[in-house]
Amino acid sequence: MNKIEVNIIKLFEMQNGNLSGAQLSQLLGVSRTAIWKHINNLREQGYIIQAIPGQGYRLINKPDKLTSSEIRAVLETQLLGNQIIALEETDSTNDVAKDYGKQDTAEGLLVIAERQTRGRGRRGRNWLSEPGGLYFSLLLRPKLSLAEVSTITLLVAISIVQVLRKDYQLPAVIKWPNDILIDNRKVCGILTELSADPETIKYLVLGIGLNCNSATDNWPEEIKAIATSLSHVLGYHIDRIKLLNQLLLQLETNYLNFIKGEFGQLIPLAREYSCLLGKNITVNTHHQTYTAKAIDINSDGSLLIQKENGKLTNLWAADVSVRQP
Amino acid sequence: MELLDIKELMETFSNSEISDFELELAEAGIRIRMTKRPAPRMEVASTATVPVPSLPIAVSAVNESIELEQEKEEKVPDNIIEITSPMVGTFYRAPSPTSDPYVVEGDLVKVGQTLCIIEAMKLMNEFQSEYSGKIVEILVENGQPVEYGEPLFLLELVD
């Protein structure tokens, strides 16, 4: 898809109706014959474009494909997605983004894939990358100290919850530090990896896996009990690229404030969206499993818990879950 | 200059607003320097009730801290460097529970080589070495929580 075709799609989306060949030719500064050729090219790429005599063209349907040109046509961000690598299949988008991080690639790179063969979660765990999801990674180079950057995972979770609540009216919550749940089932996971020596952050990769249009009916029962997809709770297929644009816009706004040190509501929002506070939880650390009560999210992002012996402890890294009564 | 003169000078200095005072008498080969410590603020100032630590106590405290430093220096030779944790979190020696550790004791590492992962709130920090050298000791267990500044490795510098 070339630049003119990207712009034709953009115009259709802005217009949300019919556009005549004459209008397109005038807006894009090319001949009507050229417009006709580009429309045919788009049709070959899977776009359904209807020609209505006397009224012009109408975009009926788009291919549900995450191609870089398709994404570029929709994306409204400045920084995030300034470079796009869209892959049909890869091991893990985080690994691809990390490879670019080791080179001099500027921050903002978006790596997205239809399928991940080795999608990863925390500590080398598998992340099931079902078709129809949004699996992407962003390369960032924040000029912050390690202490300052450690709450960025909360920021990512907050950004996603903001979009799901505002644009989709979904009751999304955060399970500390950054799993996103709807109806007590996981819909999104985030894994942040960074490379740093004590002085500087070389690169940071945000990995986000979001179950969008996955057909949960085919999932094994044990997965159905703990995970869900957006289309399952919404009851309709969502436009993944539109959602991607909404997520990146929100994340970009929050990230730019964050690196300026102007994201004061971070911890209050992390508290507001948390599904743990005040609940009895099970804590799994590397060495042990125990029960406790989630008390608060501290200003540094750690979770304040009260153990059964009454002792208060800060939690930095652990798997936690709400205990079912 | 008589001893009495110096005493008088000290009294004048301590009652004055001056905080630093230096006097050099080149022909007598004397140099006097007086510095006031910031005194604790008190509403009712009475020179008689302000406790002033006597000189011998201060001297002994200084000696003690010098001794401690010397002891520490003896324990760690000059070419051994303590690599400390850059953040609070959990220390992992390998990328996942089933993979090999990044480094083992005796390994030679280069600048920029990953030594371990420190996790805080699902942020996986691949922590890299600032030095080239040999890992002589790993000071923390895999999966152990670490504090900011906590020693993680002892590294012997190799030129």
CSV table of C-alpha atoms in Angstrom, one decimal:
chain,number,residue,atom,x,y,z
A,1,MET,CA,0.0,0.0,0.0
A,2,ASN,CA,1.5,3.3,-1.0
A,3,LYS,CA,1.1,6.8,0.5
A,4,ILE,CA,-1.8,7.7,-1.7
A,5,GLU,CA,-3.7,4.5,-0.8
A,6,VAL,CA,-3.0,5.2,2.9
A,7,ASN,CA,-4.5,8.6,2.4
A,8,ILE,CA,-7.5,7.3,0.6
A,9,ILE,CA,-8.3,5.1,3.6
A,10,LYS,CA,-7.7,8.0,6.0
A,11,LEU,CA,-10.2,10.1,4.0
A,12,PHE,CA,-12.8,7.4,4.0
A,13,GLU,CA,-12.4,7.1,7.8
A,14,MET,CA,-12.7,10.9,8.3
A,15,GLN,CA,-15.7,11.1,5.9
A,16,ASN,CA,-17.4,8.0,7.2
A,17,GLY,CA,-19.5,8.1,4.0
A,18,ASN,CA,-19.2,8.4,0.2
A,19,LEU,CA,-16.4,10.1,-1.6
A,20,SER,CA,-16.6,10.7,-5.3
A,21,GLY,CA,-13.6,10.2,-7.6
A,22,ALA,CA,-13.6,13.9,-8.3
A,23,GLN,CA,-13.3,14.7,-4.6
A,24,LEU,CA,-10.5,12.2,-4.0
A,25,SER,CA,-8.7,13.4,-7.1
A,26,GLN,CA,-8.9,17.0,-5.8
A,27,LEU,CA,-8.0,16.3,-2.2
A,28,LEU,CA,-5.0,14.1,-3.1
A,29,GLY,CA,-3.8,16.1,-6.1
A,30,VAL,CA,-3.8,13.1,-8.5
A,31,SER,CA,-5.8,12.3,-11.6
A,32,ARG,CA,-9.2,10.5,-11.5
A,33,THR,CA,-7.6,7.6,-13.5
A,34,ALA,CA,-4.9,7.3,-10.8
A,35,ILE,CA,-7.6,7.3,-8.1
A,36,TRP,CA,-9.4,4.5,-10.0
A,37,LYS,CA,-6.2,2.5,-10.1
A,38,HIS,CA,-5.5,2.9,-6.4
A,39,ILE,CA,-9.1,1.9,-5.5
A,40,ASN,CA,-8.5,-1.3,-7.5
A,41,ASN,CA,-5.2,-1.9,-5.7
A,42,LEU,CA,-6.9,-1.5,-2.3
A,43,ARG,CA,-9.6,-4.0,-3.4
A,44,GLU,CA,-6.9,-6.5,-4.2
A,45,GLN,CA,-5.5,-6.1,-0.7
A,46,GLY,CA,-8.8,-7.1,0.8
A,47,TYR,CA,-10.6,-3.8,1.2
A,48,ILE,CA,-14.3,-3.9,0.2
A,49,ILE,CA,-14.9,-0.6,-1.6
A,50,GLN,CA,-18.3,-0.2,-3.3
A,51,ALA,CA,-18.8,2.1,-6.3
A,52,ILE,CA,-22.2,3.7,-6.3
A,53,PRO,CA,-23.1,5.4,-9.6
A,54,GLY,CA,-23.5,9.1,-9.2
A,55,GLN,CA,-22.5,9.1,-5.5
A,56,GLY,CA,-18.9,7.9,-5.5
A,57,TYR,CA,-17.0,5.3,-3.5
A,58,ARG,CA,-17.8,3.9,-0.1
A,59,LEU,CA,-15.5,1.8,2.2
A,60,ILE,CA,-17.6,-1.1,3.3
A,61,ASN,CA,-15.0,-3.3,5.1
A,62,LYS,CA,-11.3,-3.4,5.8
A,63,PRO,CA,-9.2,-6.6,6.0
A,64,ASP,CA,-8.6,-7.4,9.7
A,65,LYS,CA,-4.9,-7.4,9.2
A,66,LEU,CA,-2.2,-5.7,11.2
A,67,THR,CA,-0.1,-4.4,8.4
A,68,SER,CA,2.3,-1.4,9.0
A,69,SER,CA,0.6,0.7,6.3
A,70,GLU,CA,-2.9,-0.1,7.7
A,71,ILE,CA,-1.6,0.9,11.2
A,72,ARG,CA,0.1,4.0,9.9
A,73,ALA,CA,-3.1,5.1,8.2
A,74,VAL,CA,-5.0,5.1,11.5
A,75,LEU,CA,-2.3,6.1,14.0
A,76,GLU,CA,-2.6,9.6,15.4
A,77,THR,CA,0.4,9.5,17.8
A,78,GLN,CA,3.6,11.5,17.5
A,79,LEU,CA,6.1,9.4,19.3
A,80,LEU,CA,4.8,5.9,19.8
A,81,GLY,CA,4.8,4.0,16.4
A,82,ASN,CA,7.0,6.5,14.7
A,83,GLN,CA,8.5,3.3,13.2
A,84,ILE,CA,6.4,0.2,12.8
A,85,ILE,CA,7.5,-3.4,12.3
A,86,ALA,CA,4.4,-5.5,11.7
A,87,LEU,CA,5.0,-9.3,11.5
A,88,GLU,CA,2.8,-12.2,10.6
A,89,GLU,CA,4.6,-14.3,13.1
A,90,THR,CA,7.5,-14.0,15.5
A,91,ASP,CA,9.0,-15.6,18.6
A,92,SER,CA,8.2,-12.7,20.8
A,93,THR,CA,7.7,-9.0,20.0
A,94,ASN,CA,9.7,-8.1,23.1
A,95,ASP,CA,12.7,-10.0,21.8
A,96,VAL,CA,12.5,-8.2,18.4
A,97,ALA,CA,12.2,-4.8,20.1
A,98,LYS,CA,15.1,-5.6,22.4
A,99,ASP,CA,17.3,-6.4,19.3
A,100,TYR,CA,16.5,-2.9,18.0
A,101,GLY,CA,17.1,-1.5,21.5
A,102,LYS,CA,20.7,-2.8,21.4
A,103,GLN,CA,21.2,-0.8,18.2
A,104,ASP,CA,20.7,2.9,17.9
A,105,THR,CA,17.0,2.7,16.9
A,106,ALA,CA,15.2,5.8,18.3
A,107,GLU,CA,12.5,5.5,20.9
A,108,GLY,CA,9.0,5.0,19.7
A,109,LEU,CA,9.5,1.9,17.6
A,110,LEU,CA,6.4,-0.3,17.6
A,111,VAL,CA,6.8,-4.1,16.9
A,112,ILE,CA,3.5,-5.9,16.4
A,113,ALA,CA,2.7,-9.5,15.4
A,114,GLU,CA,-0.4,-11.5,14.5
A,115,ARG,CA,1.0,-14.5,16.3
A,116,GLN,CA,3.8,-15.1,18.8
A,117,THR,CA,5.3,-18.6,18.9
A,118,ARG,CA,7.1,-17.9,22.2
A,119,GLY,CA,5.2,-15.1,23.8
A,120,ARG,CA,6.5,-14.6,27.3
A,121,GLY,CA,5.2,-13.7,30.6
A,122,ARG,CA,6.9,-13.1,33.9
A,123,ARG,CA,10.0,-15.3,34.6
A,124,GLY,CA,9.9,-17.1,31.3
A,125,ARG,CA,6.3,-18.2,31.5
A,126,ASN,CA,4.4,-18.8,28.3
A,127,TRP,CA,1.9,-16.2,27.2
A,128,LEU,CA,-0.7,-17.9,25.0
A,129,SER,CA,-0.9,-15.8,21.8
A,130,GLU,CA,-4.2,-16.7,20.3
A,131,PRO,CA,-5.1,-15.4,16.8
A,132,GLY,CA,-7.1,-12.2,17.0
A,133,GLY,CA,-5.2,-10.6,19.8
A,134,LEU,CA,-3.1,-7.5,20.0
A,135,TYR,CA,0.5,-8.4,20.7
A,136,PHE,CA,2.9,-5.6,20.6
A,137,SER,CA,6.1,-4.1,22.1
A,138,LEU,CA,7.3,-0.5,22.3
A,139,LEU,CA,10.9,0.6,22.4
A,140,LEU,CA,11.5,3.5,24.8
A,141,ARG,CA,14.6,5.3,26.0
A,142,PRO,CA,13.5,7.4,29.1
A,143,LYS,CA,16.2,9.6,30.6
A,144,LEU,CA,15.3,8.6,34.1
A,145,SER,CA,16.9,6.8,37.0
A,146,LEU,CA,16.0,3.2,37.8
A,147,ALA,CA,14.2,4.4,40.9
A,148,GLU,CA,12.1,6.9,38.8
A,149,VAL,CA,11.3,4.4,36.0
A,150,SER,CA,10.1,1.5,38.2
A,151,THR,CA,6.5,2.7,38.4
A,152,ILE,CA,6.2,2.8,34.5
A,153,THR,CA,4.6,-0.7,34.6
A,154,LEU,CA,1.8,0.8,36.7
A,155,LEU,CA,1.5,3.7,34.2
A,156,VAL,CA,1.0,1.2,31.3
A,157,ALA,CA,-1.7,-0.7,33.2
A,158,ILE,CA,-3.4,2.6,34.1
A,159,SER,CA,-3.4,3.7,30.5
A,160,ILE,CA,-5.0,0.5,29.2
A,161,VAL,CA,-7.6,0.6,31.9
A,162,GLN,CA,-8.4,4.2,31.1
A,163,VAL,CA,-9.1,3.3,27.4
A,164,LEU,CA,-11.1,0.2,28.3
A,165,ARG,CA,-13.3,2.2,30.7
A,166,LYS,CA,-13.6,5.4,28.7
A,167,ASP,CA,-14.0,4.0,25.1
A,168,TYR,CA,-15.6,0.6,25.8
A,169,GLN,CA,-17.4,1.1,29.1
A,170,LEU,CA,-15.7,-2.0,30.4
A,171,PRO,CA,-15.3,-2.6,34.2
A,172,ALA,CA,-11.6,-3.2,33.9
A,173,VAL,CA,-9.4,-3.4,37.0
A,174,ILE,CA,-5.7,-3.8,37.8
A,175,LYS,CA,-4.4,-6.7,39.7
A,176,TRP,CA,-1.1,-5.4,41.1
A,177,PRO,CA,1.2,-4.7,39.6
A,178,ASN,CA,-0.2,-4.7,36.1
A,179,ASP,CA,-2.5,-7.5,35.1
A,180,ILE,CA,-5.8,-6.3,33.7
A,181,LEU,CA,-8.9,-8.2,34.6
A,182,ILE,CA,-12.5,-8.0,33.5
A,183,ASP,CA,-15.1,-10.0,35.6
A,184,ASN,CA,-12.2,-11.5,37.5
A,185,ARG,CA,-10.6,-12.9,34.3
A,186,LYS,CA,-7.3,-11.8,32.8
A,187,VAL,CA,-7.7,-9.9,29.5
A,188,CYS,CA,-4.2,-8.3,29.3
A,189,GLY,CA,-0.7,-8.9,30.5
A,190,ILE,CA,2.2,-6.5,30.5
A,191,LEU,CA,5.9,-7.4,30.6
A,192,THR,CA,8.5,-4.7,30.8
A,193,GLU,CA,12.2,-5.4,30.2
A,194,LEU,CA,15.0,-2.9,30.5
A,195,SER,CA,18.7,-2.9,30.1
A,196,ALA,CA,20.7,-0.6,32.3
A,197,ASP,CA,23.9,-0.2,34.2
A,198,PRO,CA,23.8,1.7,37.5
A,199,GLU,CA,24.0,5.1,35.8
A,200,THR,CA,21.8,4.9,32.7
A,201,ILE,CA,18.9,3.1,31.1
A,202,LYS,CA,20.0,1.9,27.7
A,203,TYR,CA,16.6,0.9,26.5
A,204,LEU,CA,13.2,-0.2,27.9
A,205,VAL,CA,10.8,-2.5,26.1
A,206,LEU,CA,7.1,-2.5,27.0
A,207,GLY,CA,5.4,-5.7,26.0
A,208,ILE,CA,1.6,-5.8,25.9
A,209,GLY,CA,-0.6,-8.8,25.2
A,210,LEU,CA,-4.3,-8.1,24.9
A,211,ASN,CA,-7.0,-10.7,24.1
A,212,CYS,CA,-9.2,-8.9,21.6
A,213,ASN,CA,-11.1,-11.1,19.2
A,214,SER,CA,-10.0,-14.5,20.5
A,215,ALA,CA,-12.8,-17.0,20.3
A,216,THR,CA,-12.9,-18.1,23.9
A,217,ASP,CA,-15.3,-21.0,23.1
A,218,ASN,CA,-12.4,-23.0,21.8
A,219,TRP,CA,-10.3,-22.4,24.9
A,220,PRO,CA,-9.6,-25.2,27.4
A,221,GLU,CA,-11.8,-25.0,30.5
A,222,GLU,CA,-8.9,-24.2,32.8
A,223,ILE,CA,-8.0,-21.2,30.6
A,224,LYS,CA,-11.7,-20.1,30.4
A,225,ALA,CA,-11.8,-20.0,34.2
A,226,ILE,CA,-8.9,-17.5,34.4
A,227,ALA,CA,-8.9,-15.6,31.1
A,228,THR,CA,-11.3,-13.8,28.8
A,229,SER,CA,-11.2,-11.6,25.6
A,230,LEU,CA,-12.7,-8.2,24.8
A,231,SER,CA,-14.9,-9.6,22.1
A,232,HIS,CA,-16.3,-12.2,24.5
A,233,VAL,CA,-17.3,-9.5,27.1
A,234,LEU,CA,-18.4,-7.0,24.5
A,235,GLY,CA,-20.3,-9.4,22.3
A,236,TYR,CA,-18.8,-8.0,19.1
A,237,HIS,CA,-15.6,-8.1,17.2
A,238,ILE,CA,-13.5,-5.0,17.8
A,239,ASP,CA,-11.4,-3.0,15.3
A,240,ARG,CA,-8.0,-3.9,16.6
A,241,ILE,CA,-6.2,-1.1,14.9
A,242,LYS,CA,-8.6,1.5,16.2
A,243,LEU,CA,-8.1,0.0,19.7
A,244,LEU,CA,-4.3,0.1,19.1
A,245,ASN,CA,-4.5,3.8,18.2
A,246,GLN,CA,-6.6,4.6,21.3
A,247,LEU,CA,-4.1,2.7,23.6
A,248,LEU,CA,-1.0,4.3,22.0
A,249,LEU,CA,-2.6,7.8,22.2
A,250,GLN,CA,-3.4,7.4,25.9
A,251,LEU,CA,-0.1,5.8,26.7
A,252,GLU,CA,1.8,8.5,24.8
A,253,THR,CA,0.0,11.3,26.8
A,254,ASN,CA,0.7,9.6,30.1
A,255,TYR,CA,4.3,8.7,29.1
A,256,LEU,CA,5.3,12.2,28.1
A,257,ASN,CA,3.9,13.5,31.4
A,258,PHE,CA,5.7,10.8,33.3
A,259,ILE,CA,9.1,11.5,31.9
A,260,LYS,CA,8.6,15.2,32.7
A,261,GLY,CA,7.8,14.2,36.2
A,262,GLU,CA,4.3,15.5,35.9
A,263,PHE,CA,2.2,12.4,36.4
A,264,GLY,CA,1.0,13.1,39.9
A,265,GLN,CA,-2.1,11.0,39.8
A,266,LEU,CA,-0.2,7.8,39.1
A,267,ILE,CA,-0.5,6.3,42.6
A,268,PRO,CA,-4.0,7.5,43.3
A,269,LEU,CA,-5.2,6.0,39.9
A,270,ALA,CA,-3.3,2.7,40.7
A,271,ARG,CA,-5.2,2.6,44.0
A,272,GLU,CA,-8.5,3.5,42.4
A,273,TYR,CA,-8.2,0.8,39.7
A,274,SER,CA,-6.8,-1.9,42.0
A,275,CYS,CA,-8.9,-5.0,42.7
A,276,LEU,CA,-6.7,-6.1,45.6
A,277,LEU,CA,-6.9,-3.3,48.2
A,278,GLY,CA,-8.7,-4.4,51.4
A,279,LYS,CA,-8.9,-8.0,50.1
A,280,ASN,CA,-7.4,-11.2,51.4
A,281,ILE,CA,-4.8,-12.4,49.0
A,282,THR,CA,-2.5,-15.3,48.3
A,283,VAL,CA,1.1,-14.2,47.7
A,284,ASN,CA,3.5,-16.4,45.7
A,285,THR,CA,7.2,-15.4,45.8
A,286,HIS,CA,10.1,-17.3,44.5
A,287,HIS,CA,10.5,-19.1,47.8
A,288,GLN,CA,7.1,-19.3,49.5
A,289,THR,CA,3.4,-19.0,49.3
A,290,TYR,CA,1.4,-17.4,52.1
A,291,THR,CA,-1.8,-15.5,52.7
A,292,ALA,CA,-2.0,-11.8,53.6
A,293,LYS,CA,-4.2,-8.8,53.3
A,294,ALA,CA,-3.6,-6.1,50.7
A,295,ILE,CA,-3.5,-2.8,52.5
A,296,ASP,CA,-2.3,-0.1,50.1
A,297,ILE,CA,-0.1,0.8,47.1
A,298,ASN,CA,2.9,2.8,48.4
A,299,SER,CA,4.1,6.0,46.7
A,300,ASP,CA,6.9,4.0,45.1
A,301,GLY,CA,4.4,1.6,43.6
A,302,SER,CA,5.1,-1.4,45.9
A,303,LEU,CA,2.2,-3.2,47.5
A,304,LEU,CA,1.8,-2.9,51.3
A,305,ILE,CA,0.5,-6.1,52.8
A,306,GLN,CA,-0.3,-7.3,56.2
A,307,LYS,CA,0.8,-10.8,57.0
A,308,GLU,CA,-1.3,-13.1,59.2
A,309,ASN,CA,0.9,-12.4,62.2
A,310,GLY,CA,0.0,-8.7,61.8
A,311,LYS,CA,3.3,-7.7,60.3
A,312,LEU,CA,3.3,-5.1,57.6
A,313,THR,CA,5.6,-5.7,54.6
A,314,ASN,CA,6.2,-4.1,51.2
A,315,LEU,CA,6.0,-6.3,48.2
A,316,TRP,CA,8.2,-5.6,45.1
A,317,ALA,CA,7.9,-8.7,43.0
A,318,ALA,CA,5.4,-11.5,43.5
A,319,ASP,CA,2.3,-13.2,42.0
A,320,VAL,CA,-0.7,-12.2,44.0
A,321,SER,CA,-4.3,-13.3,43.7
A,322,VAL,CA,-7.5,-12.6,45.5
A,323,ARG,CA,-8.6,-15.4,47.8
A,324,GLN,CA,-12.0,-16.7,46.9
A,325,PRO,CA,-14.2,-16.8,50.0
B,1,MET,CA,51.4,36.2,72.2
B,2,GLU,CA,50.7,34.9,75.7
B,3,LEU,CA,48.5,32.0,76.5
B,4,LEU,CA,46.2,34.5,78.3
B,5,ASP,CA,45.9,36.5,75.1
B,6,ILE,CA,44.7,33.3,73.2
B,7,LYS,CA,42.2,32.6,75.9
B,8,GLU,CA,40.8,36.1,75.7
B,9,LEU,CA,40.7,35.8,71.9
B,10,MET,CA,38.7,32.6,72.2
B,11,GLU,CA,36.2,34.2,74.5
B,12,THR,CA,35.8,37.2,72.3
B,13,PHE,CA,35.3,35.0,69.3
B,14,SER,CA,32.8,32.7,71.0
B,15,ASN,CA,30.7,35.7,72.2
B,16,SER,CA,30.8,37.3,68.7
B,17,GLU,CA,28.6,36.8,65.6
B,18,ILE,CA,31.7,35.6,63.7
B,19,SER,CA,31.6,31.9,62.8
B,20,ASP,CA,35.1,31.5,61.3
B,21,PHE,CA,38.3,33.2,62.5
B,22,GLU,CA,41.9,32.7,61.3
B,23,LEU,CA,45.0,34.5,62.6
B,24,GLU,CA,48.5,34.0,61.4
B,25,LEU,CA,51.5,35.4,63.2
B,26,ALA,CA,54.3,34.8,60.8
B,27,GLU,CA,57.2,35.9,63.1
B,28,ALA,CA,56.0,33.7,66.0
B,29,GLY,CA,55.2,30.8,63.6
B,30,ILE,CA,51.7,30.5,65.0
B,31,ARG,CA,48.5,30.0,63.1
B,32,ILE,CA,45.2,30.0,64.9
B,33,ARG,CA,42.0,28.9,63.3
B,34,MET,CA,38.6,28.9,65.1
B,35,THR,CA,35.3,27.6,63.7
B,36,LYS,CA,32.0,27.7,65.5
B,37,ARG,CA,29.8,24.7,65.2
B,38,PRO,CA,26.1,25.5,64.6
B,39,ALA,CA,24.7,25.5,68.1
B,40,PRO,CA,21.3,23.9,68.8
B,41,ARG,CA,18.7,26.7,68.7
B,42,MET,CA,17.3,27.6,72.0
B,43,GLU,CA,14.7,30.0,73.0
B,44,VAL,CA,16.4,31.0,76.2
B,45,ALA,CA,20.2,31.1,75.6
B,46,SER,CA,22.3,30.6,78.6
B,47,THR,CA,26.0,29.8,78.1
B,48,ALA,CA,26.1,28.0,81.4
B,49,THR,CA,23.5,25.4,80.4
B,50,VAL,CA,24.6,24.7,76.9
B,51,PRO,CA,26.5,21.4,77.0
B,52,VAL,CA,29.8,21.6,75.1
B,53,PRO,CA,31.4,18.3,74.2
B,54,SER,CA,34.9,18.2,75.6
B,55,LEU,CA,37.7,17.9,73.1
B,56,PRO,CA,39.0,14.4,74.1
B,57,ILE,CA,35.6,12.8,73.3
B,58,ALA,CA,35.6,14.2,69.8
B,59,VAL,CA,39.1,13.0,69.2
B,60,SER,CA,38.4,9.5,70.3
B,61,ALA,CA,35.4,9.3,68.0
B,62,VAL,CA,37.5,10.4,65.0
B,63,ASN,CA,40.1,7.7,65.9
B,64,GLU,CA,37.4,5.1,66.1
B,65,SER,CA,36.0,5.8,62.7
B,66,ILE,CA,39.4,5.8,61.1
B,67,GLU,CA,40.1,2.4,62.6
B,68,LEU,CA,36.8,1.0,61.2
B,69,GLU,CA,37.7,2.2,57.8
B,70,GLN,CA,41.1,0.7,57.9
B,71,GLU,CA,39.6,-2.7,59.0
B,72,LYS,CA,37.2,-2.6,56.0
B,73,GLU,CA,39.9,-1.7,53.6
B,74,GLU,CA,42.0,-4.7,54.7
B,75,LYS,CA,39.1,-7.0,54.2
B,76,VAL,CA,38.6,-6.0,50.5
B,77,PRO,CA,41.7,-5.6,48.4
B,78,ASP,CA,42.0,-2.7,46.0
B,79,ASN,CA,41.3,-4.6,42.9
B,80,ILE,CA,38.1,-6.2,44.2
B,81,ILE,CA,34.9,-4.2,43.5
B,82,GLU,CA,31.5,-4.6,45.2
B,83,ILE,CA,28.7,-4.5,42.6
B,84,THR,CA,25.6,-3.2,44.4
B,85,SER,CA,21.9,-3.4,43.5
B,86,PRO,CA,20.7,-0.3,41.5
B,87,MET,CA,17.1,-0.8,42.8
B,88,VAL,CA,14.8,-2.5,45.3
B,89,GLY,CA,13.5,-5.8,43.9
B,90,THR,CA,14.0,-9.5,43.6
B,91,PHE,CA,17.3,-10.9,42.4
B,92,TYR,CA,17.4,-13.5,39.7
B,93,ARG,CA,20.5,-15.2,38.3
B,94,ALA,CA,18.9,-16.4,35.1
B,95,PRO,CA,16.3,-15.2,32.6
B,96,SER,CA,13.9,-18.0,33.6
B,97,PRO,CA,13.8,-20.7,36.1
B,98,THR,CA,14.8,-23.3,33.5
B,99,SER,CA,17.7,-21.4,31.9
B,100,ASP,CA,21.4,-21.2,32.8
B,101,PRO,CA,22.5,-18.4,35.1
B,102,TYR,CA,24.0,-15.3,33.5
B,103,VAL,CA,27.2,-15.7,35.5
B,104,VAL,CA,28.8,-18.2,37.9
B,105,GLU,CA,31.7,-17.6,40.3
B,106,GLY,CA,34.9,-17.6,38.4
B,107,ASP,CA,33.4,-16.3,35.2
B,108,LEU,CA,35.2,-13.5,33.3
B,109,VAL,CA,32.8,-10.7,32.4
B,110,LYS,CA,33.0,-7.7,30.1
B,111,VAL,CA,31.7,-4.2,30.3
B,112,GLY,CA,28.0,-4.3,29.3
B,113,GLN,CA,27.5,-8.0,30.0
B,114,THR,CA,24.3,-8.9,31.8
B,115,LEU,CA,25.0,-10.1,35.3
B,116,CYS,CA,21.5,-10.7,36.7
B,117,ILE,CA,17.9,-9.6,36.6
B,118,ILE,CA,16.3,-7.5,39.2
B,119,GLU,CA,12.6,-7.5,39.2
B,120,ALA,CA,10.4,-4.8,40.7
B,121,MET,CA,6.7,-4.6,39.8
B,122,LYS,CA,7.1,-6.8,36.7
B,123,LEU,CA,9.9,-4.6,35.4
B,124,MET,CA,12.7,-6.9,34.5
B,125,ASN,CA,16.0,-5.1,34.7
B,126,GLU,CA,18.8,-6.8,33.0
B,127,PHE,CA,21.6,-5.4,35.1
B,128,GLN,CA,24.9,-5.0,33.2
B,129,SER,CA,28.4,-4.8,34.5
B,130,GLU,CA,30.3,-1.5,34.4
B,131,TYR,CA,33.6,-3.3,34.7
B,132,SER,CA,35.6,-6.0,33.1
B,133,GLY,CA,36.8,-8.6,35.5
B,134,LYS,CA,36.3,-11.9,37.2
B,135,ILE,CA,33.2,-12.7,39.4
B,136,VAL,CA,34.8,-13.9,42.6
B,137,GLU,CA,31.7,-14.2,44.7
B,138,ILE,CA,27.9,-14.0,44.3
B,139,LEU,CA,26.6,-12.6,47.5
B,140,VAL,CA,22.8,-13.2,47.2
B,141,GLU,CA,20.6,-16.2,46.6
B,142,ASN,CA,18.5,-16.6,43.5
B,143,GLY,CA,15.0,-15.2,44.2
B,144,GLN,CA,16.1,-13.3,47.2
B,145,PRO,CA,14.7,-9.7,47.8
B,146,VAL,CA,17.4,-7.1,47.6
B,147,GLU,CA,17.6,-3.5,48.8
B,148,TYR,CA,19.0,-0.5,46.9
B,149,GLY,CA,22.8,-0.5,47.3
B,150,GLU,CA,22.9,-4.1,48.6
B,151,PRO,CA,26.1,-5.8,47.5
B,152,LEU,CA,25.4,-8.5,44.9
B,153,PHE,CA,28.7,-9.5,43.5
B,154,LEU,CA,32.4,-9.3,44.3
B,155,LEU,CA,34.4,-8.6,41.1
B,156,GLU,CA,38.1,-8.7,40.7
B,157,LEU,CA,39.3,-6.1,38.2
B,158,VAL,CA,41.2,-7.5,35.2
B,159,ASP,CA,43.2,-5.0,33.1
